[in-house]
Coordinates of C-alpha atoms and ligand atoms in Angstrom, one line a residue:
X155 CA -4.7 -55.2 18.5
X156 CA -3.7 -52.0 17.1
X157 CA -1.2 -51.6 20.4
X158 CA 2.9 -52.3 19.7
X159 CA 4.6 -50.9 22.8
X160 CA 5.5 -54.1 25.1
X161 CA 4.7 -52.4 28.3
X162 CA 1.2 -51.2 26.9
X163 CA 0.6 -54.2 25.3
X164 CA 0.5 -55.9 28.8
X165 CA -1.4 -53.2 30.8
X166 CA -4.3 -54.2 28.6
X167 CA -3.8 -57.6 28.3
X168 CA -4.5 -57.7 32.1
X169 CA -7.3 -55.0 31.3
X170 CA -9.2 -57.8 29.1
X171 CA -8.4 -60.5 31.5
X172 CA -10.0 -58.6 34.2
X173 CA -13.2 -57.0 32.6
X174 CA -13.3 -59.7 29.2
X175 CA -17.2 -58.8 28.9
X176 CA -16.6 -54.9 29.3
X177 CA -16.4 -54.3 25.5
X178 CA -17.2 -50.4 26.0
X179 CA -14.3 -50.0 28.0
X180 CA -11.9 -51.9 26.6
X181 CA -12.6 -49.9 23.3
X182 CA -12.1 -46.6 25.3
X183 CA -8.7 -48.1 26.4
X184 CA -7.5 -49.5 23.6
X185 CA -7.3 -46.2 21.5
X186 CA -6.1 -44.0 24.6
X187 CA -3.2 -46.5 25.2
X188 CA -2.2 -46.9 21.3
X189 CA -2.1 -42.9 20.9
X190 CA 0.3 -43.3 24.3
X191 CA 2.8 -45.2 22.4
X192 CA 5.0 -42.1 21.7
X193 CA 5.0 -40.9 24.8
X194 CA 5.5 -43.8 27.1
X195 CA 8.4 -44.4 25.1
X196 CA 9.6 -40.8 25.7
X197 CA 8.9 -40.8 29.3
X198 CA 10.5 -43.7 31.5
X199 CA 9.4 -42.4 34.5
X200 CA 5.7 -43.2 33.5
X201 CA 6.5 -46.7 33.2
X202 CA 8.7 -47.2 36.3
X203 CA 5.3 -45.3 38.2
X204 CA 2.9 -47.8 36.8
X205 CA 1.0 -44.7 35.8
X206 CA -0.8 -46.1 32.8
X207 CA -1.8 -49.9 35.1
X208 CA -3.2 -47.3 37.7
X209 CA -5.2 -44.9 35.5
X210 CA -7.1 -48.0 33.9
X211 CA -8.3 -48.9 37.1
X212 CA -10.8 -46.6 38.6
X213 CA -9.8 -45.0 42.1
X214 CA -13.7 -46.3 42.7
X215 CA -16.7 -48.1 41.8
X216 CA -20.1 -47.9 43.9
X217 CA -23.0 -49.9 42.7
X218 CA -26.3 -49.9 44.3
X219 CA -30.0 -50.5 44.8
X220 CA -32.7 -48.0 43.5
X221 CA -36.2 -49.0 45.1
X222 CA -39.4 -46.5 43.8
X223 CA -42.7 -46.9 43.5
X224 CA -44.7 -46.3 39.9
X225 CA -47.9 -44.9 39.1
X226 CA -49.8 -48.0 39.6
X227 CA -48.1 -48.4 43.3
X228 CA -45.8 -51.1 42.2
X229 CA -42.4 -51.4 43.6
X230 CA -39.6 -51.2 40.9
X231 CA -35.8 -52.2 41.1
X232 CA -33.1 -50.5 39.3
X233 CA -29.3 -50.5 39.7
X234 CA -27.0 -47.1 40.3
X235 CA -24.0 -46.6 39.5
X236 CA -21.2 -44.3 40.7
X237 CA -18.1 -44.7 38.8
X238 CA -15.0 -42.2 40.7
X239 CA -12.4 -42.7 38.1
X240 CA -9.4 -40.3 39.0
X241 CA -9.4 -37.5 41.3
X242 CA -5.7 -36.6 40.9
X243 CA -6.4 -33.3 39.8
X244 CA -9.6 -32.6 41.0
X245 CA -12.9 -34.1 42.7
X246 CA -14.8 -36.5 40.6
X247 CA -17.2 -34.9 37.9
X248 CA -19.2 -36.2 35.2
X249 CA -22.6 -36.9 34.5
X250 CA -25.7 -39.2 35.2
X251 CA -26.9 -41.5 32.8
X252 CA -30.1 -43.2 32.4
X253 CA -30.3 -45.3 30.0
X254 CA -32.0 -48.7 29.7
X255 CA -28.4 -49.9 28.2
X256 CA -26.6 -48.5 31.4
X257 CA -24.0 -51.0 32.5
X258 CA -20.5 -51.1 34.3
X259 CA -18.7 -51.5 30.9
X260 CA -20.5 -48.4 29.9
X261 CA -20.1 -46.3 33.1
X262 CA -16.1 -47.0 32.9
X263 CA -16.3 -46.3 29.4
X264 CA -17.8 -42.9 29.9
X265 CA -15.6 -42.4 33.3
X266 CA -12.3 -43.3 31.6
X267 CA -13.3 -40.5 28.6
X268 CA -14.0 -38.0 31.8
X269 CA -10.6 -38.2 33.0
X270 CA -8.8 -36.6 30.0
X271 CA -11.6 -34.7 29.3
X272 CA -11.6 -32.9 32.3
X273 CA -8.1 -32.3 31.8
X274 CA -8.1 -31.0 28.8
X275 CA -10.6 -28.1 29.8
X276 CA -7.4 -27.0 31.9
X277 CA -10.1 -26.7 35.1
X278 CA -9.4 -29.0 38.1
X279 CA -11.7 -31.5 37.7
X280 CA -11.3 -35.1 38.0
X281 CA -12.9 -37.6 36.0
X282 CA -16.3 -39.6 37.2
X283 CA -19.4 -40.8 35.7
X284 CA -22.9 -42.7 36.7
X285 CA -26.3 -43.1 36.2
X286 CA -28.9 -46.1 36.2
X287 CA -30.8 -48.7 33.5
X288 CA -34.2 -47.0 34.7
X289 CA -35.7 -45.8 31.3
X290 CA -37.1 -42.7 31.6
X291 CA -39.1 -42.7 28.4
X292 CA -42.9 -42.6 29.0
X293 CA -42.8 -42.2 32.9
X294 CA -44.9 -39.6 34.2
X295 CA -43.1 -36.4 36.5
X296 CA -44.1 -38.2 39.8
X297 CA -42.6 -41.3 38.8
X298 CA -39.2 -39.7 37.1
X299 CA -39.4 -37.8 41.0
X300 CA -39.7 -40.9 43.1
X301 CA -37.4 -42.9 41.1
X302 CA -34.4 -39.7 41.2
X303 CA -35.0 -38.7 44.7
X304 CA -34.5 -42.7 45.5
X305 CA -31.4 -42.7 43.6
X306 CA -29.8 -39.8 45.5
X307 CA -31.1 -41.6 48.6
X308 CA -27.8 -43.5 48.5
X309 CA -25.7 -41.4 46.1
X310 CA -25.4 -38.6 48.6
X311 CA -23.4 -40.4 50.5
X312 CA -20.6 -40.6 48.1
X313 CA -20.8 -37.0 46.8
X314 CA -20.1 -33.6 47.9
X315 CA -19.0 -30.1 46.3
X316 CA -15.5 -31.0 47.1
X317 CA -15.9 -35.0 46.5
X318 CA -17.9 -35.8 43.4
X319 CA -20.2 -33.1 41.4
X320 CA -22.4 -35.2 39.1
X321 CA -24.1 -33.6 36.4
X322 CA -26.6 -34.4 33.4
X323 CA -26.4 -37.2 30.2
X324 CA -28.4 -39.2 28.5
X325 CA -32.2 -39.0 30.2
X326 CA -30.5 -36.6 32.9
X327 CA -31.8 -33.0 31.7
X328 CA -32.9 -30.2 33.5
X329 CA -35.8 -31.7 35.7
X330 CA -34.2 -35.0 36.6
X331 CA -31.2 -32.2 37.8
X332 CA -33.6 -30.5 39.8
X333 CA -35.4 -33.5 41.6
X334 CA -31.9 -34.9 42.6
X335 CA -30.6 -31.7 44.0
X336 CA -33.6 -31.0 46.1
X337 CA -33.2 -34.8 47.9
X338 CA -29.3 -34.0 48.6
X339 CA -30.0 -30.5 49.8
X340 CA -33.0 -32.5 52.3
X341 CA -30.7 -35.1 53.1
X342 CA -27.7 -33.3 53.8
X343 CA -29.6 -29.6 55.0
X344 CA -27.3 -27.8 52.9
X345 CA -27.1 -25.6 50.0
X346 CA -24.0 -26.3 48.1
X347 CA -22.9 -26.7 44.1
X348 CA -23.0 -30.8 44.5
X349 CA -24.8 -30.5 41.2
X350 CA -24.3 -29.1 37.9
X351 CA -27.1 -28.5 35.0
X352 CA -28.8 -26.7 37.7
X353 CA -31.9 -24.5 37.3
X354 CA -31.0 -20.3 37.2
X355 CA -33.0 -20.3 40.2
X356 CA -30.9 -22.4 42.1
X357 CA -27.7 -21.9 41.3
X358 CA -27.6 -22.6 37.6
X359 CA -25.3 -21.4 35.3
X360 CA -26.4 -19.5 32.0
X361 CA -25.0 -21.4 29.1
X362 CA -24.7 -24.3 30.7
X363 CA -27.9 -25.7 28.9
X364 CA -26.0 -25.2 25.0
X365 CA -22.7 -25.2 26.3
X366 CA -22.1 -29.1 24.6
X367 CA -23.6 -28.1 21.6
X368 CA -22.4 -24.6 21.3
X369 CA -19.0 -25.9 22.5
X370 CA -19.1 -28.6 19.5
X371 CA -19.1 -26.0 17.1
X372 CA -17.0 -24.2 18.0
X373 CA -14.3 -26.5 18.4
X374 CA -15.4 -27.8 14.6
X375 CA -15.0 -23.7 14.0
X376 CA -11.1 -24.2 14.7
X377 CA -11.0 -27.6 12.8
X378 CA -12.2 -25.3 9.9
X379 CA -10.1 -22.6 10.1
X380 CA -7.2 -24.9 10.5
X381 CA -8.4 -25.9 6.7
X382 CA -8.9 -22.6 5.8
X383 CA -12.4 -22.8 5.5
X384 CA -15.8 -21.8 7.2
X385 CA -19.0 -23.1 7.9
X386 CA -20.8 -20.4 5.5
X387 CA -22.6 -22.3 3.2
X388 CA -21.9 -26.1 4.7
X389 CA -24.7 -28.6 4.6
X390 CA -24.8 -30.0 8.0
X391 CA -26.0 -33.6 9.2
X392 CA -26.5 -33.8 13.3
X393 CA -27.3 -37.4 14.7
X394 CA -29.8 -37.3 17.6
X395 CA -32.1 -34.8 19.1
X396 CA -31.5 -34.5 22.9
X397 CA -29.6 -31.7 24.6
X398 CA -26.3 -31.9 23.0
X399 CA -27.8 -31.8 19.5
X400 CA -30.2 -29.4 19.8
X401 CA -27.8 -26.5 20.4
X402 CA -25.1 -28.0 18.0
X403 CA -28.2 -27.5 15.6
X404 CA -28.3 -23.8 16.8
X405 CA -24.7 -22.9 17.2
X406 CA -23.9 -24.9 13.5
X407 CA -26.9 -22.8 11.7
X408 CA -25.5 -19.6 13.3
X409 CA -22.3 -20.0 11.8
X410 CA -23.7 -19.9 8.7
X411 CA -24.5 -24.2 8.2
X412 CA -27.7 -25.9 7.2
X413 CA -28.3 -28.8 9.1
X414 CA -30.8 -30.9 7.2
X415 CA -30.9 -34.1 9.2
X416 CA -31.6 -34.9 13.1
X417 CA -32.9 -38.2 14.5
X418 CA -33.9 -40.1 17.8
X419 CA -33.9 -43.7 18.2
X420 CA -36.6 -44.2 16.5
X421 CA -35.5 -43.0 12.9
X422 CA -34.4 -39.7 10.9
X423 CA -36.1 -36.3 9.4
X424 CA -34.3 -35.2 6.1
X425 CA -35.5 -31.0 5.9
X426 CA -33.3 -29.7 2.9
X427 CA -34.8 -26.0 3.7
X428 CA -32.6 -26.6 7.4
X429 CA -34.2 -27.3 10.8
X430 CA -35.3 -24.9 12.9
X431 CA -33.6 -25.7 16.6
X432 CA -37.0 -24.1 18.2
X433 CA -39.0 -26.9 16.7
X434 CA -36.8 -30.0 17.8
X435 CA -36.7 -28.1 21.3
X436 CA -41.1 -27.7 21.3
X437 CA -40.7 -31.1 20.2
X438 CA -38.1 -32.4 22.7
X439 CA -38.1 -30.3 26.0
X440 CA -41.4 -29.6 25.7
X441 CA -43.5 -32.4 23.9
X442 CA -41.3 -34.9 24.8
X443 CA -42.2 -36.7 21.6
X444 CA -41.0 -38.4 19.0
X445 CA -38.8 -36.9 16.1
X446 CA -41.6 -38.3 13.4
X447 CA -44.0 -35.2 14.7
X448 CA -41.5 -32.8 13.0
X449 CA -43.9 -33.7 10.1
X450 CA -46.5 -31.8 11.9
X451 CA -44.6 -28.8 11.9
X452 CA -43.1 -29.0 8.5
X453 CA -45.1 -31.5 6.1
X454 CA -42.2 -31.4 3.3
X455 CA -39.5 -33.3 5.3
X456 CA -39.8 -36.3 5.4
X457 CA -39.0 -39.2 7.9
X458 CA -37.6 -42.4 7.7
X459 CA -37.7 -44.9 10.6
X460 CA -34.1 -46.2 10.5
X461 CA -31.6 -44.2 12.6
X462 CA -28.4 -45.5 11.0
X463 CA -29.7 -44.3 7.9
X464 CA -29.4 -40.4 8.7
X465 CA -25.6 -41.0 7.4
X466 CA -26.5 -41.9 3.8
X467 CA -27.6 -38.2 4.0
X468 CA -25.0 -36.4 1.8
X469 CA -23.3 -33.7 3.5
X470 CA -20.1 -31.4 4.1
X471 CA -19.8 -31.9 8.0
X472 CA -20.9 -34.9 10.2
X473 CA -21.4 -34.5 14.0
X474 CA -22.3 -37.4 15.4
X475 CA -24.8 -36.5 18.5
X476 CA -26.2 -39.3 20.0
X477 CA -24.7 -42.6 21.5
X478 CA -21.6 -44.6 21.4
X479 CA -21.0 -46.9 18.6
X480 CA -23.5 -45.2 16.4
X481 CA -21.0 -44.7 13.3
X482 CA -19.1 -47.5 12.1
X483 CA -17.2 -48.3 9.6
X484 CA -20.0 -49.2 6.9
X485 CA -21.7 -45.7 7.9
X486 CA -17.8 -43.9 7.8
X487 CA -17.2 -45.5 4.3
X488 CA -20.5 -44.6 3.0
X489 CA -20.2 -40.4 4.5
X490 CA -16.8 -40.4 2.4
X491 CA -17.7 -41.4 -0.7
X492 CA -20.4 -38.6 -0.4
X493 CA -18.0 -36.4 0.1
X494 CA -17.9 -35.3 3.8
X495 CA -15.5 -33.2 4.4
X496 CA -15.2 -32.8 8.4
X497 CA -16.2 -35.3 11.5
X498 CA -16.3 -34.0 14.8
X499 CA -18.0 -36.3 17.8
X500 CA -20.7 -34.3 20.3
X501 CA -21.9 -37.5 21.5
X502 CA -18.9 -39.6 23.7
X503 CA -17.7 -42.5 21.3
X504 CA -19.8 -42.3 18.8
X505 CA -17.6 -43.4 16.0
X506 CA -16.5 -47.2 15.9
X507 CA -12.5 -47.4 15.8
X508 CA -12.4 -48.6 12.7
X509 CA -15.1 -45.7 11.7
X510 CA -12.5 -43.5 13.1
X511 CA -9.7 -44.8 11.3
X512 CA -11.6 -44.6 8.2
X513 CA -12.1 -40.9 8.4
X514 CA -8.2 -40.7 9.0
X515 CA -7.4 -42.5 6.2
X516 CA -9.0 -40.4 3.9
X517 CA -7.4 -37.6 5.4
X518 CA -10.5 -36.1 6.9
X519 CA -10.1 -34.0 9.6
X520 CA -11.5 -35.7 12.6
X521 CA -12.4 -34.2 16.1
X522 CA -12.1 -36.6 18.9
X523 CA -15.6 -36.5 21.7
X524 CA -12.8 -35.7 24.5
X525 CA -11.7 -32.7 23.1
X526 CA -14.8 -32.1 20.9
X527 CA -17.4 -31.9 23.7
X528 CA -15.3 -30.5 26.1
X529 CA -17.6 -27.7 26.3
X530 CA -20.1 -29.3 28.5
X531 CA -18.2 -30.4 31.5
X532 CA -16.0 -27.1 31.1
X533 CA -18.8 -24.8 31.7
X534 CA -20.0 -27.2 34.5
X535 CA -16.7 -26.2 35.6
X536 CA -17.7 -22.5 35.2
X537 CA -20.5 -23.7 37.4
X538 CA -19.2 -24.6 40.2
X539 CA -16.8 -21.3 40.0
X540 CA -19.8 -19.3 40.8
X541 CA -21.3 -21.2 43.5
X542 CA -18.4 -21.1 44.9
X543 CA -18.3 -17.3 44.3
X544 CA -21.9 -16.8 45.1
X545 CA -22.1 -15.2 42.0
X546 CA -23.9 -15.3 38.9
X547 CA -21.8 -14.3 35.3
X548 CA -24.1 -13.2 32.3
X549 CA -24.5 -15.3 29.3
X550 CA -22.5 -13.7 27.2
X551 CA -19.1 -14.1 30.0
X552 CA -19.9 -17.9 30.2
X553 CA -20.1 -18.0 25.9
X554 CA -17.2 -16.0 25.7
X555 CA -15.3 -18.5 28.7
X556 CA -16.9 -21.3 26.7
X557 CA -15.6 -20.4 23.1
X558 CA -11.9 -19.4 24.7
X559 CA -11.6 -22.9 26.4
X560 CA -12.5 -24.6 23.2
X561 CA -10.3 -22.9 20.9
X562 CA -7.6 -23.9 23.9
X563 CA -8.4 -27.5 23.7
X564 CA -8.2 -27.6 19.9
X565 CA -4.6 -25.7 20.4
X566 CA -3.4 -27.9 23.0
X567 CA -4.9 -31.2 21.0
X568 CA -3.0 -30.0 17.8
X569 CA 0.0 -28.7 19.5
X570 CA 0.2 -32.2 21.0
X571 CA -0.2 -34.1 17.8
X572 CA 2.6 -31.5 15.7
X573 CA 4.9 -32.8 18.8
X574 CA 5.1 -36.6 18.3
X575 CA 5.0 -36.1 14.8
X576 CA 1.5 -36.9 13.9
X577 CA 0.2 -33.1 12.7
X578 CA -3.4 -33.3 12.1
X579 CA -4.0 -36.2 14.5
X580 CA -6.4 -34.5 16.9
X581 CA -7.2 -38.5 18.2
X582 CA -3.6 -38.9 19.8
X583 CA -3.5 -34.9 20.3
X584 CA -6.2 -34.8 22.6
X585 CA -5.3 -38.0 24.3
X586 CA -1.6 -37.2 25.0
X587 CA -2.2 -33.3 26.4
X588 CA -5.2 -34.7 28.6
X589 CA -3.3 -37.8 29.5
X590 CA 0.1 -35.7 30.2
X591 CA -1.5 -33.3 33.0
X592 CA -3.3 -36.1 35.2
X593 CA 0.0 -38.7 34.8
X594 CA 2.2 -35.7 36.4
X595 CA -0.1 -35.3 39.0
X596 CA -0.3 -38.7 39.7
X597 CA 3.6 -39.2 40.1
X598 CA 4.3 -35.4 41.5
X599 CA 1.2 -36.9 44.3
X600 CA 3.6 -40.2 45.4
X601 CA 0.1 -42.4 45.0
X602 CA 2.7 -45.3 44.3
X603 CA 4.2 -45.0 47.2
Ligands
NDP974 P1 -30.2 -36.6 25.6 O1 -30.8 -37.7 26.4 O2 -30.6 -35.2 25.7 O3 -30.4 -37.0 24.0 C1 -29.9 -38.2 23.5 C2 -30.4 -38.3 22.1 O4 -29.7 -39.4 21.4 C3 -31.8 -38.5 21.9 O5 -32.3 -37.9 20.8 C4 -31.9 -40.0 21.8 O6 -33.1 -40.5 21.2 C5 -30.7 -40.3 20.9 N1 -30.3 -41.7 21.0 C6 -30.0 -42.4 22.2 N2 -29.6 -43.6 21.9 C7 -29.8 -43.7 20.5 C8 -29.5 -44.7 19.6 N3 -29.1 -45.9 20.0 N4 -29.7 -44.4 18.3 C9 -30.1 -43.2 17.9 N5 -30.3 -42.2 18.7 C10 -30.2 -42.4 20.0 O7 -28.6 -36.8 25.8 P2 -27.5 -35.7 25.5 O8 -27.8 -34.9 24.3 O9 -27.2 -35.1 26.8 O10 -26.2 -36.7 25.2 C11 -25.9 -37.2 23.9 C12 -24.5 -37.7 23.9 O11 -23.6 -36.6 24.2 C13 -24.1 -38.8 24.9 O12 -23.1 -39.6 24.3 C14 -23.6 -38.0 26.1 O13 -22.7 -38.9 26.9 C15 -22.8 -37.0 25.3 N6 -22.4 -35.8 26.1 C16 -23.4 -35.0 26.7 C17 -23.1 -33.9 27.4 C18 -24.1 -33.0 28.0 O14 -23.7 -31.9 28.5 N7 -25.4 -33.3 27.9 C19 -21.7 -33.5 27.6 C20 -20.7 -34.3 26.8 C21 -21.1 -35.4 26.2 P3 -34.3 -41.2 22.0 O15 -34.9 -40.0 22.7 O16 -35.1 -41.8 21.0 O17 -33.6 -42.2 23.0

C-alpha cells in the first residue's frame, strides 16, 4: 500500500475490513488518504477529531427496489441507490447513474470523489451520488419513463432542494432528467430545483448541458498555460462519446485542438481531418447509435472495435472521457512513449493508480477528475442559484461563471500542491484544498461530540 502515516494506515485498514469486495472504493480512498499524509501530520487536531475515520464512512446509504413494467408487459426488478456521503458543507449533490455495472462499491466510489469535488468548486454543496443497474441501452421512451418515474417513486422521499439535489451521469441525460422531475414534482405537488440537468423550460440552466466538457478544457487551458503552452495546433484523443465528451470535443477544437479519436464501448473512430462535435451529437443525442455509423457520415475514418485501443492513437493531450478504470498502466506506458504531453480526467477515475503514477513519473502534467470535471457539478451549482432566484442568467454569464471557477480550482489545486512541497502535483493539490474546507467544517460543526 502506497499509505506510510500510522494513523492513515489504520483508518483504511478498517476501511478494507469493512467493505473487502468494494475494490472501487477502496481505490478512491487509497489515493485521497496517501495525498493526506502531509497534512494530517501538520494538523493534530484532524486526528484527535477522527475526521479522516468519519469522512470514509458515508453520513448515508439508501438502497432500494425499482419495480416497472417493459414493453412486452413484463415486470422487471432493478436496485437504486442513494449514496448521501457528507453534507457538512452543504445538502447532498451528485448525479444518477445507470449503468448495468452499478454497484455499492461504485456509488461510494463516485460519492467519496463528490465530496471534495464539490468543495473545490467553492459552492456549498455536499457530496452524494446514485443511480441503478437498469441498462438503458435499447429500451424504448415508455420503458426509460416507467422504469425513472418508478425510481423516484421511492427516491423522493430522501431528497429535497435543501436535502439532496441529484443530477445526471452515465445513462442519466436530459430526458431521463425530465421524466424524474416530473414524478417528484407529482409526488410532492411542488415546483422546486430538486433536480439539476433540467430542461430550459423548466428550470434548466444554459450551459449546464457542456458545462463538464467545456469545464475540462478549460481547466486543461490552465494546465497549459502553466507549461507555457496552448492548445493551437495540439492533436487531441477524447475517450467516449456521451455528454461529457461531446463538449470536451467542442470546447478542445475551439481552442484551437484536433481531436482525432472518440469511442463508445463498443470500439474507436480514428478521423485525422478532426471530428465534428455536431456529428457525434446527431449520432449520440439524436440517433442514439453506435459510434461505428460515424462511417456513414465520414467514409475515410475508420473504426476499430476495441475501445482500449483508442490510446495507441498518438497524440499531444489525452482526456480520458468515459468510465473508471479505463486507462491503466499498459495504456499510460504506451500514450508516453508516443509522446503525450498532457492528461487531464473528464470521466471520474478513469486512470488506474498506477496509470496515474505513470504519467507522474514521466513528469507529465496530470489533471485529477476532482478538480478536472469540476465544471459539471459547479454549474449545477449555478443551477440551483437561479431557482432559487427565480431567475434565468444567459449563456454567456454561466460560461464566463463556469471558466472563472475552473481557473480557481486549478489555482487552489496548485496553490495546495506548491504548499506541502509537491509543486506540479495537482493529484495531492486537489485532494488536500477539497479535503481542507469539508474537515474544518466538520470539526468547527462538533459532529464528534
Ligand atoms: P454518458 O452516458 O453521456 O456517456 C458515457 C460514454 O462513455 C458513452 O460513450 C459510453 O459508451 C462510454 N462508456 C461507458 N462505459 C464504457 C466502457 N467500459 N468503455 C468504453 N466506453 C464506455 O455519460 P457522461 O458523459 O455523462 O459521463 C462520462 C464520465 O464522466 C463518467 O465517469 C461520469 O461519472 C463523469 N462525469 C460526468 C459529468 C456530467 O456532467 N455528465 C460530471 C462529472 C463527471 P456506450 O454508450 O457504448 O456505453
Amino acid at each position: 500500500m502506497a499509505i506510510k502515516n500510522e494513523y492513515l494506515q489504520g483508518v483504511y485498514a478498517g476501511l478494507v475490513q469493512r467493505n473487502p469486495d468494494q475494490k472501487e472504493f477502496l481505490q478512491a480512498v487509497e489515493e485521497v488518504l496517501t495525498s493526506l499524509e502531509p497534512i494530517v501530520e501538520r494538523r493534530p487536531d484532524i486526528v484527535k477529531h477522527k475526521v479522516i475515520d468519519r469522512i470514509v464512512e458515508p453520513e448515508r446509504t439508501i438502497m432500494f427496489r425499482v419495480t416497472w413494467t417493459d414493453d412486452q408487459g413484463n415486470i422487471q426488478v432493478n436496485r437504486g441507490y442513494r449514496v448521501q456521503f457528507n453534507s457538512a458543507i452543504g445538502p447532498y449533490k451528485g448525479g444518477l447513474r445507470l449503468h448495468p455495472s452499478v454497484n455499492l462499491s461504485i456509488m461510494k466510489f463516485l460519492g467519496f470523489e463528490q465530496v471534495f469535488k464539490n468543495s473545490l468548486t467553492g459552492l456549498p454543496m455536499g457530496g452524494g451520488k446514485g443511480g441503478s443497474d437498469f441498462d438503458p441501452k435499447g429500451k424504448s421512451d415508455g420503458e426509460i419513463m416507467r422504469f425513472c418515474q418508478a425510481f423516484m417513486n421511492e427516491l423522493y422521499r430522501h431528497i429535497g432542494p435543501d436535502t439532496d439535489v441529484p443530477a445526471g451521469d452515465i445513462g442519466t441525460g436530459a430526458r431521463e432528467i425530465g421524466y424524474l422531475f416530473g414524478q417528484y414534482r407529482k409526488l410532492r405537488n411542488e415546483f422546486t430545483g430538486v433536480l439539476t440537468g433540467k430542461g430550459l423550460s423548466y428550470g434548466g440552466s444554459l450551459a449546464r448541458t457542456q458545462a463538464t466538457g467545456f469545464g475540462l478544457c478549460y481547466f486543461t487551458d490552465e494546465m497549459l498555460k502553466a507549461a507555457g503552452d496552448s492548445f493551437e495546433g495540439k492533436t487531441v484523443v477524447i475517450s467516449g462519446s456521451g455528454n461529457v465528451a461531446t463538449y470536451a470535443n467542442q470546447k478542445a477544437t475551439e481552442l484551437g485542438g484536433k481531436v482525432v479519436a472518440m469511442s463508445d464501448s463498443s470500439g474507436y473512430i480514428y478521423d485525422p481531418n478532426g471530428i465534428d462535435y455536431k456529428v457525434i451529437k446527431q449520432i449520440k443525442e439524436v440517433n442514439r447509435a453506435r459510434i461505428s455509423t460515424y462511417l456513414d457520415f465520414v467514409p475515410t475514418a475508420t473504426f476499430t472495435p476495441d475501445c482500449k485501443g483508442i490510446w495507441s492513437v498518438k497524440c499531444d493531450i489525452a482526456l480520458p472521457c468515459a468510465t473508471q478504470n479505463e486507462l491503466d498502466e499498459e495504456s499510460a506506458n504506451i500514450l508516453i512513449a508516443n509522446g503525450v504531453k498532457y492528461v487531464a480526467e473528464g470521466a471520474n477515475m478513469p486512470c488506474t493508480l498506477e496509470a496515474t503514477a505513470a504519467f507522474q513519473a514521466a513528469g507529465i502534467p496530470f489533471g485529477p477528475a476532482k478538480a478536472a470535471n469540476a465544471g459539471g457539478v459547479a454549474t449545477s451549482g449555478l443551477e440551483m442559484s437561479q431557482n432559487s432566484q427565480r431567475l434565468s442568467w444567459t449563456f454567456e454569464e454561466v460560461d464566463a461563471k463556469l471558466q472563472s471557477i475552473m481557473k480557481n480550482i486549478y489555482a487552489s489545486a496548485a496553490a495546495a500542491a506548491q504548499e506541502v512541497d509537491q509543486p506540479g502535483n495537482l493529484v495531492v493539490g486537489a485532494n488536500i484544498a477539497g479535503f481542507l474546507k469539508v474537515a474544518d467544517a466538520m470539526i468547527w460543526q462538533g459532529d464528534a461530540f
